[in-house]
Coordinates of C-alpha atoms in Angstrom, one line a residue:
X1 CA 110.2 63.5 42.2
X2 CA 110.6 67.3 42.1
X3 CA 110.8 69.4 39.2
X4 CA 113.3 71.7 37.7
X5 CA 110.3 74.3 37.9
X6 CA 111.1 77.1 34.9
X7 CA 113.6 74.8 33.1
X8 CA 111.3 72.1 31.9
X9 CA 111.0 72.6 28.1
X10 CA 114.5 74.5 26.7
X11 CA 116.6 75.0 24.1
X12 CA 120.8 74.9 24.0
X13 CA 122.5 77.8 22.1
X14 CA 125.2 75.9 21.1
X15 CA 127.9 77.2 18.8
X16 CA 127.4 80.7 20.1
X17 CA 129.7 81.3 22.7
X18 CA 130.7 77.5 22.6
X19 CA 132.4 75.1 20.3
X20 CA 132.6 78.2 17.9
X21 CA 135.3 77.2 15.3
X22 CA 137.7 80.1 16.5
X23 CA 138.1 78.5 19.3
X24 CA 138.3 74.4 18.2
X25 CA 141.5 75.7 16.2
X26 CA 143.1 77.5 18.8
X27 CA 146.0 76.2 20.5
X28 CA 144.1 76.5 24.0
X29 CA 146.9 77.1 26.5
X30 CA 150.4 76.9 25.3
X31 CA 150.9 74.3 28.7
X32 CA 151.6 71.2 28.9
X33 CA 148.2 70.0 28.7
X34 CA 147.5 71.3 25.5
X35 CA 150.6 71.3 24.1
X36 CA 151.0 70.6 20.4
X37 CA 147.1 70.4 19.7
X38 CA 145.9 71.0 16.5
X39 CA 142.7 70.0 14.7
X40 CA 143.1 69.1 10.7
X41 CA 146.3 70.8 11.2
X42 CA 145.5 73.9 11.9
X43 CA 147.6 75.7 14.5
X44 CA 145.8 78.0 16.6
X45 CA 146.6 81.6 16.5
X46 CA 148.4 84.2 19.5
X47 CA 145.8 86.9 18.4
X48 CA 143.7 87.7 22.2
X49 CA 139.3 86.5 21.2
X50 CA 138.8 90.6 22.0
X51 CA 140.7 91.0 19.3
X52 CA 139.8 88.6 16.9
X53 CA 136.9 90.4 14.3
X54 CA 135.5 87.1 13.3
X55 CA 134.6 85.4 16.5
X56 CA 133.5 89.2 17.5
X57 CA 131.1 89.5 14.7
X58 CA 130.1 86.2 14.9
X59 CA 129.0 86.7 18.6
X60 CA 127.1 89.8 17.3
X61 CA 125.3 87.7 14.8
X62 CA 124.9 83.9 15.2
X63 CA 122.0 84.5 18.1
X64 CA 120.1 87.6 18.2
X65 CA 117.4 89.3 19.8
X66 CA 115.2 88.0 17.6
X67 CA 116.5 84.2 18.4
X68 CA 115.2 84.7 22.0
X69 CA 112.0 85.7 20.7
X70 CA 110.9 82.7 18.5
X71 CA 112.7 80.4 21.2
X72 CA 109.7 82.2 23.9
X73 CA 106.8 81.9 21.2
X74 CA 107.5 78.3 20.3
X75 CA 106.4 77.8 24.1
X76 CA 110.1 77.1 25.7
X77 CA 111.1 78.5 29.0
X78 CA 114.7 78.6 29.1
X79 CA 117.5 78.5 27.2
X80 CA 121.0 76.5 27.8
X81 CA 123.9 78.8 27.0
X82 CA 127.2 76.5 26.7
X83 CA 130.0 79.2 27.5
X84 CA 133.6 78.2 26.9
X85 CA 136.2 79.5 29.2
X86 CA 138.4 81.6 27.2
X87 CA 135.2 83.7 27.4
X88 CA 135.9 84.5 30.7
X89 CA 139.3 84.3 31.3
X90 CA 142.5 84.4 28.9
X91 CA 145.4 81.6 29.4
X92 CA 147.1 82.9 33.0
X93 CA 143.9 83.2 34.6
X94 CA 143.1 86.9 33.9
X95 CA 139.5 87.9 33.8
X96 CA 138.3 88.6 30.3
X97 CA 134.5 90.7 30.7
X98 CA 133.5 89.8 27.1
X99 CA 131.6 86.3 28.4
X100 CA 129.9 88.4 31.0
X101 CA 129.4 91.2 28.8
X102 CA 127.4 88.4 26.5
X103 CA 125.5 86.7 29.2
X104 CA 124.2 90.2 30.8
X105 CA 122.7 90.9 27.4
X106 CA 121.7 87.3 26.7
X107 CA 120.0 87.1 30.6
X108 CA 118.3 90.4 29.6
X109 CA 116.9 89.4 26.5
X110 CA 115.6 86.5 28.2
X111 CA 113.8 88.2 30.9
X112 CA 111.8 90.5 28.0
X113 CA 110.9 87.4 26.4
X114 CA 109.8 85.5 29.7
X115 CA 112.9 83.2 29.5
X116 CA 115.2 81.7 32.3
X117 CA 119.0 80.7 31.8
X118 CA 121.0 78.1 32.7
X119 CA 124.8 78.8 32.3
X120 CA 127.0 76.2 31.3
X121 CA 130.4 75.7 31.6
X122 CA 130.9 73.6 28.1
X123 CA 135.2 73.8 28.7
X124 CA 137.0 74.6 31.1
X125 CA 140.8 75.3 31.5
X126 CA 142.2 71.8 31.8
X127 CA 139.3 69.6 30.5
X128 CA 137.4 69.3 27.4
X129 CA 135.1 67.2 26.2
X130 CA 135.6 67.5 22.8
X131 CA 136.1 64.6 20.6
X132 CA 137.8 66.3 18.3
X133 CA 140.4 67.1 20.4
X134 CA 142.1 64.2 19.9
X135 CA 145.6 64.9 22.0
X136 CA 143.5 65.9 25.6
X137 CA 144.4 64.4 28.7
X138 CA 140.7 63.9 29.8
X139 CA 141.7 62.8 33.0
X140 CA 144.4 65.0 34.6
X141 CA 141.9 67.6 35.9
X142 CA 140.2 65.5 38.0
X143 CA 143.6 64.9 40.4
X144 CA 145.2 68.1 39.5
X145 CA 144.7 70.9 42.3
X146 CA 146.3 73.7 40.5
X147 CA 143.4 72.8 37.5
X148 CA 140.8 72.6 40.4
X149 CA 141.9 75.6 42.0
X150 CA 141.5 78.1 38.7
X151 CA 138.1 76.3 38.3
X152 CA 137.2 77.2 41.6
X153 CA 138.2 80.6 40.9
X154 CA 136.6 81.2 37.8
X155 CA 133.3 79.6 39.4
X156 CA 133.6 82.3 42.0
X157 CA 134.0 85.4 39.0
X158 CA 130.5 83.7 37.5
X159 CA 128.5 83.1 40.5
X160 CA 129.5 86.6 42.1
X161 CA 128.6 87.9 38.4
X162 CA 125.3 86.3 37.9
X163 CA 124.7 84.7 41.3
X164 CA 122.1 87.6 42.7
X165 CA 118.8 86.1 40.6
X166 CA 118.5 82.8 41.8
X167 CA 114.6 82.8 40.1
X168 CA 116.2 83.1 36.5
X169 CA 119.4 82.1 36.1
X170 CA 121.0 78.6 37.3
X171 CA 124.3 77.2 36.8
X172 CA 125.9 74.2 35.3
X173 CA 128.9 73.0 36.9
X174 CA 130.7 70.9 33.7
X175 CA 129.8 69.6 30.3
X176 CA 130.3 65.6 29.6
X177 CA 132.9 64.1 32.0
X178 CA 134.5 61.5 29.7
X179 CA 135.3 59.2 31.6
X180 CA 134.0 56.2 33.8
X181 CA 136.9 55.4 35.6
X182 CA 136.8 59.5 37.3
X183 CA 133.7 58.6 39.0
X184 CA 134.9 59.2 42.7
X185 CA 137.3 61.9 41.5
X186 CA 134.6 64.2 39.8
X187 CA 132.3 63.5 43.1
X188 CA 135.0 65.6 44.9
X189 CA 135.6 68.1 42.4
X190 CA 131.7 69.0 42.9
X191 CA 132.3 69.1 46.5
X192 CA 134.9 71.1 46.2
X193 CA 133.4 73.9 43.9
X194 CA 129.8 73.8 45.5
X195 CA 130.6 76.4 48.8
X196 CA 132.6 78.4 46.1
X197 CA 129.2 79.2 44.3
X198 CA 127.3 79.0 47.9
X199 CA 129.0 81.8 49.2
X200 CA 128.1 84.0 46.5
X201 CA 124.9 82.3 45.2
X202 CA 123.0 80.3 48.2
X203 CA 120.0 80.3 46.1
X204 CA 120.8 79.4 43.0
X205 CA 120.4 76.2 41.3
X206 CA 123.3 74.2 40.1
X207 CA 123.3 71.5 37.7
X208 CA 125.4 68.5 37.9
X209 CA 125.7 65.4 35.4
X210 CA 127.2 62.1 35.4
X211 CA 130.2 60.4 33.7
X212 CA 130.4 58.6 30.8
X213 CA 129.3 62.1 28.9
X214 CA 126.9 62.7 31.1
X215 CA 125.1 59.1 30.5
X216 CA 122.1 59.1 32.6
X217 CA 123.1 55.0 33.6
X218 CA 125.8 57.2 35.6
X219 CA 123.3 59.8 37.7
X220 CA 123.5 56.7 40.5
X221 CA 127.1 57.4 40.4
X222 CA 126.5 61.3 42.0
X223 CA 127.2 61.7 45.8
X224 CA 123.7 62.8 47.3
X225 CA 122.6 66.6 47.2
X226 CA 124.7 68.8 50.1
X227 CA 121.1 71.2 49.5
X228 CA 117.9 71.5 48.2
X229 CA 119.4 73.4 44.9
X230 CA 120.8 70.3 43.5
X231 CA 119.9 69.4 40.5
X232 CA 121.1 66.0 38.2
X233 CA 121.5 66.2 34.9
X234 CA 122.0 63.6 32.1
X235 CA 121.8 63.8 28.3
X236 CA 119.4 61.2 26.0
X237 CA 121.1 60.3 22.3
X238 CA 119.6 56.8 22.8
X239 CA 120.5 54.9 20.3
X240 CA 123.4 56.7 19.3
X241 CA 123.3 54.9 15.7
X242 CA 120.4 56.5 15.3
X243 CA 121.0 59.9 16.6
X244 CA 124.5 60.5 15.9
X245 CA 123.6 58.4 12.0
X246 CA 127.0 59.2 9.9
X247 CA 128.1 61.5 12.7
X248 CA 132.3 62.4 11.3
X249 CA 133.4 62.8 14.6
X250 CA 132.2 59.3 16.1
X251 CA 134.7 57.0 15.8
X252 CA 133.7 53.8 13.7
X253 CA 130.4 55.4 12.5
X254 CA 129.9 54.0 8.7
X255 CA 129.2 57.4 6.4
X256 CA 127.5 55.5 4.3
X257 CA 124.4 54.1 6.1
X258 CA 120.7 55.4 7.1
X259 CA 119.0 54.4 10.1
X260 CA 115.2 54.5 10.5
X261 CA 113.3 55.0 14.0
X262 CA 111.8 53.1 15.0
X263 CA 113.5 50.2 13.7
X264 CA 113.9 46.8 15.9
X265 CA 116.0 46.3 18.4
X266 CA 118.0 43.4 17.1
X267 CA 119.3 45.6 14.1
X268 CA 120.0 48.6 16.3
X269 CA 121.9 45.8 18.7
X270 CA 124.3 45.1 15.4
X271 CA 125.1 48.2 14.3
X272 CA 126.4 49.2 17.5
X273 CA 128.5 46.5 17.8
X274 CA 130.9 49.0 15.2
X275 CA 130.8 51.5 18.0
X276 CA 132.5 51.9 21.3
X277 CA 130.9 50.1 24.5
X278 CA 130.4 53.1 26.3
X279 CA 128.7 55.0 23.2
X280 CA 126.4 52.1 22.8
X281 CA 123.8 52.6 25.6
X282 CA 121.0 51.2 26.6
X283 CA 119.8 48.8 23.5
X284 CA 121.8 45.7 25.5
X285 CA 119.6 46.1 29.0
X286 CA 117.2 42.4 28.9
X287 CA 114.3 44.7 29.7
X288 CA 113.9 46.3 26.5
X289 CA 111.9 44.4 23.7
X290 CA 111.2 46.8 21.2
X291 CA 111.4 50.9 20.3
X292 CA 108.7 52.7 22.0
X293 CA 108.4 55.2 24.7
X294 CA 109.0 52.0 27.3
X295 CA 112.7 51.9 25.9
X296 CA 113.2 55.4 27.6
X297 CA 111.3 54.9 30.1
X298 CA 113.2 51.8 31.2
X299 CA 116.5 53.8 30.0
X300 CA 115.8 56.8 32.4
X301 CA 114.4 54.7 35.0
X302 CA 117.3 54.1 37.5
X303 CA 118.3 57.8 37.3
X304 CA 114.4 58.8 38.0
X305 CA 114.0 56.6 40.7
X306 CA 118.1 57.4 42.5
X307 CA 116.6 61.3 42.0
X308 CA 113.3 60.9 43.5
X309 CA 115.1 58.8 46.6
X310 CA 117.8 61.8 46.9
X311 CA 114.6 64.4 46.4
X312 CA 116.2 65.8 43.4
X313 CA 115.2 67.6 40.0
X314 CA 116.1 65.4 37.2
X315 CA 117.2 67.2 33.5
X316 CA 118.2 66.4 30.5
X317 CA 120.3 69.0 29.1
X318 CA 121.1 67.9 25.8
X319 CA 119.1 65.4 23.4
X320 CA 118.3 65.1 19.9
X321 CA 118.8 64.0 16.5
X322 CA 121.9 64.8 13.9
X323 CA 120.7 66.5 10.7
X324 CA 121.5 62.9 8.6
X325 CA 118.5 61.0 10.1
X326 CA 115.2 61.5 7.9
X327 CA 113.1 64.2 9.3
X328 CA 109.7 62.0 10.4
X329 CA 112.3 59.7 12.2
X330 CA 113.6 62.3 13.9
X331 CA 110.0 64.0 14.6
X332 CA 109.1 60.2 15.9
X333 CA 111.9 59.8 18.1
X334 CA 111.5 62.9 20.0
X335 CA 107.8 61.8 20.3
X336 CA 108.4 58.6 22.2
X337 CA 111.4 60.6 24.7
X338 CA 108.8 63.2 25.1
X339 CA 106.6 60.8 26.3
X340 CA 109.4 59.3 28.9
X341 CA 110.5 62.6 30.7
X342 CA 106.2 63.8 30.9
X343 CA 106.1 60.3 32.9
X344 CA 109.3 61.1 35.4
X345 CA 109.0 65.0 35.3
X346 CA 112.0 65.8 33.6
X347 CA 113.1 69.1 32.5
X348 CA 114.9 68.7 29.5
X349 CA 116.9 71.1 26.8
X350 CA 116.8 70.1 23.0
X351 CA 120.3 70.5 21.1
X352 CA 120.9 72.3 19.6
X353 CA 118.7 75.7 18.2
X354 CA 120.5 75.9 15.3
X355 CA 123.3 74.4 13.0
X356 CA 126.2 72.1 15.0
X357 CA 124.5 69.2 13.0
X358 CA 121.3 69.2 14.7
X359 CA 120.2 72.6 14.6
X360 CA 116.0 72.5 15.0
X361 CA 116.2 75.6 12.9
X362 CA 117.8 74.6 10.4
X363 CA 116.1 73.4 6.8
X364 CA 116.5 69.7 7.1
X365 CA 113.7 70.0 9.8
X366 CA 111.2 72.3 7.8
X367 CA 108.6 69.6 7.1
X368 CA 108.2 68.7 10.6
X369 CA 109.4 71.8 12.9
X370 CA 105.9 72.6 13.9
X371 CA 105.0 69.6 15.1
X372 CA 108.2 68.4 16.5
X373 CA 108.0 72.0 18.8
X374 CA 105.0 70.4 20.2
X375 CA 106.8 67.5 21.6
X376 CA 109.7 68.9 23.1

């Protein structure tokens, strides 16, 4: 299988320009889609992001400089910048340069350093994966032209933007498509917005996942590459009782509990019985007997072997632990995964850097950080 060359070992930036809680309480659109959406009821505000001082200073603030340059000593070669939309563009469509403004700076900090970047598109006008937007129609985007045609549109602002330095900086299409049932619908989406980003950026690499929130059973799922810059892209909490242990924003996840790794497979089998079936993942398939590296190898092994028939880079773009789990656990679990993508190949991006519950900076992981760097 080929290689995602210069985006094997990574790190997401979440919660930078992403997920920032300025933007989880905004009222996103005033349209129909969003209409009415509030989280903890908290209406969002009118007030334009330029001219909100918070979310300005905490752009300034939350990664620095100095961020890129641990990220490039601890031996990683590229960072994963989620980017939300209203970065880019405000409500009617209207180019906002603040995003770009960010990503120039980011790109150039990255280049000192020795550093590529992928750019992803985390939200989108229309679409979110957010759980905690509880009110979303996660489905309307996908069969809604209009909603295609300003994605197209603010695809073509990035690539033209950031589409000349192919070497350094790919792009990723969309973050965590929801739902299962959108399979064929998403397929044409990507077909659609793929000669957008040609015409600008023939050279670039472009990043596209699955359904099911980007579950890596679902990579079979992805029409076959229309180039050779195709890359697939899945994301690893396997098991999610482990990983996502007391997790608020998972529905039916006990807040009282703690789950060790490894533990066997029967018990991880019966506490994901509390969770959704699409949330429960791979600990039902008859091949796996036990929690070692084979359980991820037999979990990634349908999406290594449909990429290495197509010819294409396989990535993992988000994985990791939440800040509940006990830190050797954690530092063991990321052992066996590492062991899974050295055996396929796979390039792979740890969430999060720091804080959004599983930040690898923050103090939870001080006891094990510098050994846990070595298996990422």
């Amino acid at each position: 299988m080929r290689t995602f060359d210069g985006f094997m070992k990574g790190v997401n930036l979440g919660g930078w320009i992403s997920q920032y809680d300025e933007f989880i309480k905004k009222d996103l659109a005033k349209t129909e889609l969003y209409l009415n959406v509030t989280v903890d009821g908290v209406q969002g505000e009118e007030q334009p992001i330029t001219e909100n001082k918070a979310a300005l200073e905490h752009f300034e603030t939350f990664i620095t400089e100095a961020d890129f340059e641990n990220i490039a000593k601890m031996g990683m070669d590229h960072v994963r910048i989620p980017v939300d939309y209203c970065l880019f563009e405000d409500e009617k469509g209207k180019r906002i340069e603040l995003g770009y403004d960010i990503i120039h700076k980011a790109i150039g900090w990255a280049k000192k350093y020795g550093l590529h970047v992928l750019v992803d598109m985390h939200e989108i006008f229309g679409y979110s994966f957010d759980p905690l937007k509880v009110n979303l129609d996660r489905e309307k985007f996908f069969y809604d032209e209009k909603l295609q045609a300003r994605y197209q549109n603010l695809w073509n602002e990035v690539s033209k933007e950031f589409g000349n330095d192919p070497d350094n900086i790919a792009f990723e299409l969309l973050n965590e498509v929801v739902l299962m049932d959108v399979h064929e619908a998403w397929n044409k989406v990507v077909a659609g917005v793929i000669p957008v980003i040609r015409k600008n950026a023939p050279k670039s690499w472009i990043v596209v996942g699955g359904v099911c929130y980007s579950g890596v059973h679902t990579v079979p799922l992805l029409d076959p590459p229309t180039d050779d810059r195709i890359v697939y892209n899945f994301h690893c909490y396997e098991p999610m009782v482990f990983t996502h242990q007391r997790a608020y924003w998972v529905e039916n996840m006990p807040k009282d509990w703690v789950i060790h790794y490894p533990a066997s497979l029967g018990e991880y089998r019966e506490k994901s019985k509390l969770l959704s079936q699409d949330l429960a993942g791979g600990i039902y398939s008859e091949d796996i007997q036990e929690m070692t590296p084979e359980y991820f190898m037999e979990v990634f092994k349908k999406a290594a072997d449909y990429a290495a028939e197509q010819n294409v880079p396989l990535y993992c773009g988000e994985y990791g632990v939440i800040d509940k789990a006990p830190a050797e656990d954690t530092y063991r679990w990321h052992k066996d995964v590492f062991t899974a993508f050295q055996k396929y190949g796979i390039g792979r991006a740890l969430w999060n850097y720091k804080e959004k519950d599983f930040g690898l900076m923050d103090a939870h992981l001080d006891s094990v950080r510098d050994k846990l760097v070595e298996v990422l």
